mmCIF file of C-alpha atoms in Angstrom:
data_model
loop_
_atom_site.group_PDB
_atom_site.id
_atom_site.type_symbol
_atom_site.label_atom_id
_atom_site.label_comp_id
_atom_site.label_asym_id
_atom_site.label_seq_id
_atom_site.Cartn_x
_atom_site.Cartn_y
_atom_site.Cartn_z
ATOM 1 C CA ASP U 143 -15.396 3.624 -11.759
ATOM 2 C CA THR U 144 -11.945 3.685 -13.310
ATOM 3 C CA GLY U 145 -9.966 3.193 -10.134
ATOM 4 C CA VAL U 146 -7.295 5.497 -8.735
ATOM 5 C CA SER U 147 -5.589 7.411 -11.500
ATOM 6 C CA GLN U 148 -2.098 8.887 -11.252
ATOM 7 C CA ASP U 149 -0.409 11.221 -13.672
ATOM 8 C CA PRO U 150 2.202 11.101 -15.051
ATOM 9 C CA ARG U 151 3.214 7.452 -14.979
ATOM 10 C CA HIS U 152 6.855 8.316 -15.413
ATOM 11 C CA LYS U 153 8.822 11.495 -14.799
ATOM 12 C CA ILE U 154 12.496 12.146 -15.394
ATOM 13 C CA THR U 155 13.803 15.416 -14.024
ATOM 14 C CA LYS U 156 17.104 17.085 -13.383
ATOM 15 C CA ARG U 157 18.315 17.557 -9.847
ATOM 16 C CA GLY U 158 17.104 20.841 -8.443
ATOM 17 C CA GLN U 159 13.945 21.027 -10.519
ATOM 18 C CA ASN U 160 10.439 21.028 -9.063
ATOM 19 C CA VAL U 161 7.960 18.296 -9.947
ATOM 20 C CA THR U 162 4.256 17.867 -9.318
ATOM 21 C CA PHE U 163 2.236 14.667 -9.427
ATOM 22 C CA ARG U 164 -1.511 14.338 -9.565
ATOM 23 C CA CYS U 165 -3.806 11.718 -8.088
ATOM 24 C CA ASP U 166 -7.490 11.282 -8.905
ATOM 25 C CA PRO U 167 -9.078 8.969 -6.339
ATOM 26 C CA ILE U 168 -12.162 6.859 -6.834
ATOM 27 C CA SER U 169 -15.076 9.269 -6.814
ATOM 28 C CA GLU U 170 -16.704 9.718 -3.421
ATOM 29 C CA HIS U 171 -13.729 8.225 -1.603
ATOM 30 C CA ASN U 172 -13.159 10.730 1.146
ATOM 31 C CA ARG U 173 -9.747 9.442 2.216
ATOM 32 C CA LEU U 174 -6.629 9.805 0.122
ATOM 33 C CA TYR U 175 -3.125 8.599 0.915
ATOM 34 C CA TRP U 176 0.341 9.131 -0.521
ATOM 35 C CA TYR U 177 3.104 6.548 -0.220
ATOM 36 C CA ARG U 178 6.643 6.315 -1.576
ATOM 37 C CA GLN U 179 8.357 3.097 -2.616
ATOM 38 C CA THR U 180 12.021 2.588 -3.386
ATOM 39 C CA LEU U 181 13.432 -0.449 -5.130
ATOM 40 C CA GLY U 182 13.201 -3.650 -3.109
ATOM 41 C CA GLN U 183 11.284 -2.023 -0.263
ATOM 42 C CA GLY U 184 7.639 -1.907 0.699
ATOM 43 C CA PRO U 185 5.698 1.340 0.343
ATOM 44 C CA GLU U 186 6.295 3.996 3.023
ATOM 45 C CA PHE U 187 3.531 6.265 4.236
ATOM 46 C CA LEU U 188 3.897 9.966 3.445
ATOM 47 C CA THR U 189 0.594 11.650 4.256
ATOM 48 C CA TYR U 190 -3.167 11.291 4.223
ATOM 49 C CA PHE U 191 -6.242 13.450 3.723
ATOM 50 C CA GLN U 192 -9.782 13.134 4.865
ATOM 51 C CA ASN U 193 -11.689 15.258 2.393
ATOM 52 C CA GLU U 194 -9.563 18.411 2.053
ATOM 53 C CA ALA U 195 -7.965 18.181 5.486
ATOM 54 C CA GLN U 196 -4.428 16.840 5.716
ATOM 55 C CA LEU U 197 -4.603 14.823 8.921
ATOM 56 C CA GLU U 198 -1.254 13.092 9.190
ATOM 57 C CA LYS U 199 2.220 13.612 7.761
ATOM 58 C CA SER U 200 5.244 11.357 8.012
ATOM 59 C CA ARG U 201 8.649 12.623 9.042
ATOM 60 C CA LEU U 202 9.660 11.480 5.543
ATOM 61 C CA LEU U 203 7.715 14.430 4.207
ATOM 62 C CA SER U 204 10.458 17.036 4.445
ATOM 63 C CA ASP U 205 9.786 20.718 3.880
ATOM 64 C CA ARG U 206 10.597 20.213 0.192
ATOM 65 C CA PHE U 207 7.453 18.109 -0.109
ATOM 66 C CA SER U 208 3.954 19.495 -0.074
ATOM 67 C CA ALA U 209 0.634 17.812 -0.707
ATOM 68 C CA GLU U 210 -2.755 19.359 -1.258
ATOM 69 C CA ARG U 211 -6.291 18.238 -1.826
ATOM 70 C CA PRO U 212 -8.024 21.555 -2.369
ATOM 71 C CA LYS U 213 -11.608 20.500 -2.924
ATOM 72 C CA GLY U 214 -11.518 17.101 -1.376
ATOM 73 C CA SER U 215 -11.309 15.425 -4.760
ATOM 74 C CA PHE U 216 -7.967 15.147 -6.603
ATOM 75 C CA SER U 217 -4.657 15.650 -4.849
ATOM 76 C CA THR U 218 -1.247 16.924 -5.869
ATOM 77 C CA LEU U 219 2.165 16.094 -4.447
ATOM 78 C CA GLU U 220 4.916 18.599 -5.181
ATOM 79 C CA ILE U 221 8.607 18.084 -4.616
ATOM 80 C CA GLN U 222 10.756 21.180 -4.726
ATOM 81 C CA ARG U 223 14.483 21.201 -5.476
ATOM 82 C CA THR U 224 14.541 17.507 -6.257
ATOM 83 C CA GLU U 225 17.460 15.384 -5.109
ATOM 84 C CA GLN U 226 18.650 12.032 -6.406
ATOM 85 C CA GLY U 227 17.369 10.430 -3.222
ATOM 86 C CA ASP U 228 13.851 11.417 -4.233
ATOM 87 C CA SER U 229 13.959 8.865 -7.046
ATOM 88 C CA ALA U 230 11.172 6.425 -6.212
ATOM 89 C CA MET U 231 7.679 5.284 -7.080
ATOM 90 C CA TYR U 232 5.062 7.623 -5.626
ATOM 91 C CA LEU U 233 1.816 5.815 -4.939
ATOM 92 C CA CYS U 234 -1.600 7.246 -4.230
ATOM 93 C CA ALA U 235 -4.440 5.313 -2.625
ATOM 94 C CA SER U 236 -8.007 6.091 -1.658
ATOM 95 C CA SER U 237 -10.618 4.630 0.632
ATOM 96 C CA PRO U 238 -14.344 5.290 1.186
ATOM 97 C CA GLY U 239 -13.887 5.381 4.939
ATOM 98 C CA SER U 240 -11.808 4.074 7.767
ATOM 99 C CA ARG U 241 -9.150 1.586 6.754
ATOM 100 C CA VAL U 242 -10.420 -0.641 9.533
ATOM 101 C CA ARG U 243 -13.548 -1.330 7.521
ATOM 102 C CA TYR U 244 -12.253 -0.891 3.986
ATOM 103 C CA GLY U 245 -9.017 -1.695 2.259
ATOM 104 C CA TYR U 246 -7.173 0.886 0.247
ATOM 105 C CA THR U 247 -7.303 1.030 -3.536
ATOM 106 C CA PHE U 248 -3.918 2.015 -4.901
ATOM 107 C CA GLY U 249 -3.103 3.633 -8.212
ATOM 108 C CA SER U 250 -0.316 2.398 -10.462
ATOM 109 C CA GLY U 251 2.042 5.076 -9.238
ATOM 110 C CA THR U 252 4.296 7.741 -10.689
ATOM 111 C CA ARG U 253 7.894 6.658 -11.124
ATOM 112 C CA LEU U 254 10.248 9.573 -10.552
ATOM 113 C CA THR U 255 13.849 9.485 -11.720
ATOM 114 C CA VAL U 256 16.092 12.375 -10.695
ATOM 115 C CA VAL U 257 19.243 12.657 -12.811
ATOM 116 C CA ASP F 117 2.209 -1.256 15.607
ATOM 117 C CA ALA F 118 3.062 -4.956 15.703
ATOM 118 C CA LYS F 119 5.842 -6.306 13.561
ATOM 119 C CA THR F 120 5.238 -9.172 11.170
ATOM 120 C CA THR F 121 7.582 -11.894 9.960
ATOM 121 C CA GLN F 122 7.179 -13.516 6.572
ATOM 122 C CA PRO F 123 9.414 -15.857 4.587
ATOM 123 C CA THR F 124 11.415 -14.032 1.952
ATOM 124 C CA SER F 125 10.056 -16.164 -0.867
ATOM 125 C CA MET F 126 7.944 -19.147 -1.689
ATOM 126 C CA ASP F 127 7.105 -21.251 -4.730
ATOM 127 C CA CYS F 128 3.819 -22.862 -5.610
ATOM 128 C CA ALA F 129 2.620 -25.023 -8.487
ATOM 129 C CA GLU F 130 -0.107 -23.641 -10.693
ATOM 130 C CA GLY F 131 -3.521 -24.982 -9.716
ATOM 131 C CA ARG F 132 -2.455 -25.885 -6.201
ATOM 132 C CA ALA F 133 -3.359 -24.015 -3.051
ATOM 133 C CA ALA F 134 -0.824 -21.434 -1.926
ATOM 134 C CA ASN F 135 -0.552 -21.077 1.847
ATOM 135 C CA LEU F 136 1.298 -17.919 2.816
ATOM 136 C CA PRO F 137 2.321 -17.727 6.489
ATOM 137 C CA CYS F 138 2.759 -14.667 8.655
ATOM 138 C CA ASN F 139 3.887 -14.398 12.263
ATOM 139 C CA HIS F 140 2.762 -11.483 14.398
ATOM 140 C CA SER F 141 3.462 -12.621 17.933
ATOM 141 C CA THR F 142 3.240 -9.109 19.451
ATOM 142 C CA ILE F 143 -0.180 -8.303 18.013
ATOM 143 C CA SER F 144 -2.481 -6.487 20.414
ATOM 144 C CA GLY F 145 -6.215 -6.854 20.845
ATOM 145 C CA ASN F 146 -7.325 -3.994 18.609
ATOM 146 C CA GLU F 147 -4.954 -4.678 15.728
ATOM 147 C CA TYR F 148 -6.165 -6.095 12.441
ATOM 148 C CA VAL F 149 -4.266 -8.354 10.045
ATOM 149 C CA TYR F 150 -4.212 -7.067 6.461
ATOM 150 C CA TRP F 151 -2.919 -8.703 3.313
ATOM 151 C CA TYR F 152 -1.966 -6.827 0.175
ATOM 152 C CA ARG F 153 -0.080 -7.956 -2.875
ATOM 153 C CA GLN F 154 1.938 -6.114 -5.476
ATOM 154 C CA ILE F 155 2.440 -7.348 -8.976
ATOM 155 C CA HIS F 156 5.516 -5.998 -10.701
ATOM 156 C CA SER F 157 5.221 -2.338 -11.724
ATOM 157 C CA GLN F 158 1.752 -1.941 -10.246
ATOM 158 C CA GLY F 159 0.440 -0.461 -7.029
ATOM 159 C CA PRO F 160 -0.409 -2.773 -4.125
ATOM 160 C CA GLN F 161 -3.761 -4.535 -4.285
ATOM 161 C CA TYR F 162 -5.897 -5.127 -1.214
ATOM 162 C CA ILE F 163 -6.708 -8.810 -0.684
ATOM 163 C CA ILE F 164 -8.361 -9.335 2.677
ATOM 164 C CA HIS F 165 -8.267 -8.375 6.339
ATOM 165 C CA GLY F 166 -9.475 -9.755 9.648
ATOM 166 C CA LEU F 167 -9.450 -9.242 13.392
ATOM 167 C CA LYS F 168 -9.835 -12.674 14.931
ATOM 168 C CA ASN F 169 -12.316 -14.672 12.906
ATOM 169 C CA ASN F 170 -11.389 -16.438 9.703
ATOM 170 C CA GLU F 171 -12.387 -14.480 6.621
ATOM 171 C CA THR F 172 -13.049 -15.445 3.023
ATOM 172 C CA ASN F 173 -13.699 -13.404 -0.081
ATOM 173 C CA GLU F 174 -13.533 -13.964 -3.809
ATOM 174 C CA MET F 175 -9.750 -13.694 -3.807
ATOM 175 C CA ALA F 176 -8.562 -15.598 -0.764
ATOM 176 C CA SER F 177 -9.131 -16.938 2.725
ATOM 177 C CA LEU F 178 -7.487 -15.643 5.870
ATOM 178 C CA ILE F 179 -6.970 -18.030 8.741
ATOM 179 C CA ILE F 180 -5.985 -16.441 12.066
ATOM 180 C CA THR F 181 -4.871 -18.683 14.931
ATOM 181 C CA GLU F 182 -6.844 -18.573 18.141
ATOM 182 C CA ASP F 183 -4.063 -16.754 19.990
ATOM 183 C CA ARG F 184 -3.804 -14.356 16.985
ATOM 184 C CA LYS F 185 -0.041 -14.684 16.931
ATOM 185 C CA SER F 186 0.045 -15.958 13.382
ATOM 186 C CA SER F 187 -2.084 -16.137 10.270
ATOM 187 C CA THR F 188 -2.159 -17.813 6.878
ATOM 188 C CA LEU F 189 -3.376 -16.396 3.606
ATOM 189 C CA ILE F 190 -4.737 -19.103 1.348
ATOM 190 C CA LEU F 191 -5.047 -18.735 -2.411
ATOM 191 C CA PRO F 192 -7.139 -21.818 -3.179
ATOM 192 C CA HIS F 193 -6.102 -22.398 -6.802
ATOM 193 C CA ALA F 194 -2.980 -20.415 -7.602
ATOM 194 C CA THR F 195 -2.534 -19.137 -11.146
ATOM 195 C CA LEU F 196 0.470 -17.592 -12.862
ATOM 196 C CA ARG F 197 -1.153 -14.190 -12.343
ATOM 197 C CA ASP F 198 -0.845 -14.673 -8.575
ATOM 198 C CA THR F 199 2.929 -14.298 -8.841
ATOM 199 C CA ALA F 200 3.580 -11.184 -6.761
ATOM 200 C CA VAL F 201 5.021 -9.791 -3.547
ATOM 201 C CA TYR F 202 2.590 -10.412 -0.696
ATOM 202 C CA TYR F 203 2.543 -8.132 2.324
ATOM 203 C CA CYS F 204 1.165 -9.134 5.719
ATOM 204 C CA ILE F 205 0.485 -6.031 7.810
ATOM 205 C CA VAL F 206 -0.735 -5.708 11.361
ATOM 206 C CA GLN F 207 -2.230 -2.350 12.162
ATOM 207 C CA GLY F 208 -4.256 -0.744 14.870
ATOM 208 C CA GLY F 209 -5.851 2.653 15.114
ATOM 209 C CA SER F 210 -3.531 4.645 12.867
ATOM 210 C CA GLU F 211 -4.710 5.272 9.333
ATOM 211 C CA LYS F 212 -1.310 4.537 7.847
ATOM 212 C CA LEU F 213 -0.273 1.061 6.813
ATOM 213 C CA VAL F 214 3.298 0.045 7.625
ATOM 214 C CA PHE F 215 4.570 -2.253 4.896
ATOM 215 C CA GLY F 216 7.553 -4.539 5.389
ATOM 216 C CA LYS F 217 9.499 -6.088 2.527
ATOM 217 C CA GLY F 218 6.849 -8.744 1.981
ATOM 218 C CA MET F 219 7.209 -12.229 0.556
ATOM 219 C CA LYS F 220 7.737 -13.061 -3.111
ATOM 220 C CA LEU F 221 5.361 -15.789 -4.268
ATOM 221 C CA THR F 222 6.257 -17.436 -7.553
ATOM 222 C CA VAL F 223 3.622 -19.645 -9.155
ATOM 223 C CA ASN F 224 5.231 -22.124 -11.507
ATOM 224 C CA PRO F 225 3.514 -23.781 -14.483
#
């Protein structure tokens, strides 16, 4: 068990480009979450999956953002037409079941810089 | 979801117990208290959670007052590696956690 893995760790992109991040949760964790964190703030919820079903999305997840978890294992988060305001740390977390019984395990995040 | 109030920062001497307070006066009956911490440049780390009874695990103890309006996270023997931002979160049925700005704990040698 290597924990939650996120790739890449760092991404620098030009404004207007598309970027995609990958998250590999702990195996057999059926719940997967995406959060975004800007400097000096706590993480903000973006979306979550139970297996391959996307069950909740934040209003922060504009139509330029899309997340998938096609086979209920790894997940991708794509940002289209990036803007400077998208610069942040994107965190993925997973859980074996309801958060009420289990805490989340977070990855180390992907730091996105839009120039 | 209930709002929590934490001090902005706190210092603790290495080897001493660190007692981290959290107020959540509007907590409702089905809401849990969660604690996470985030060490610089890493993702948050789950520490402990509880509903109304005190809880202890290998990392920390969580003391919840009888009226559940406040709680204290106790790190029994703080080390330099415990320097981090600590988040107290109160959450009910929703799957999402709502993080505030947290409290910066600095453990000094």
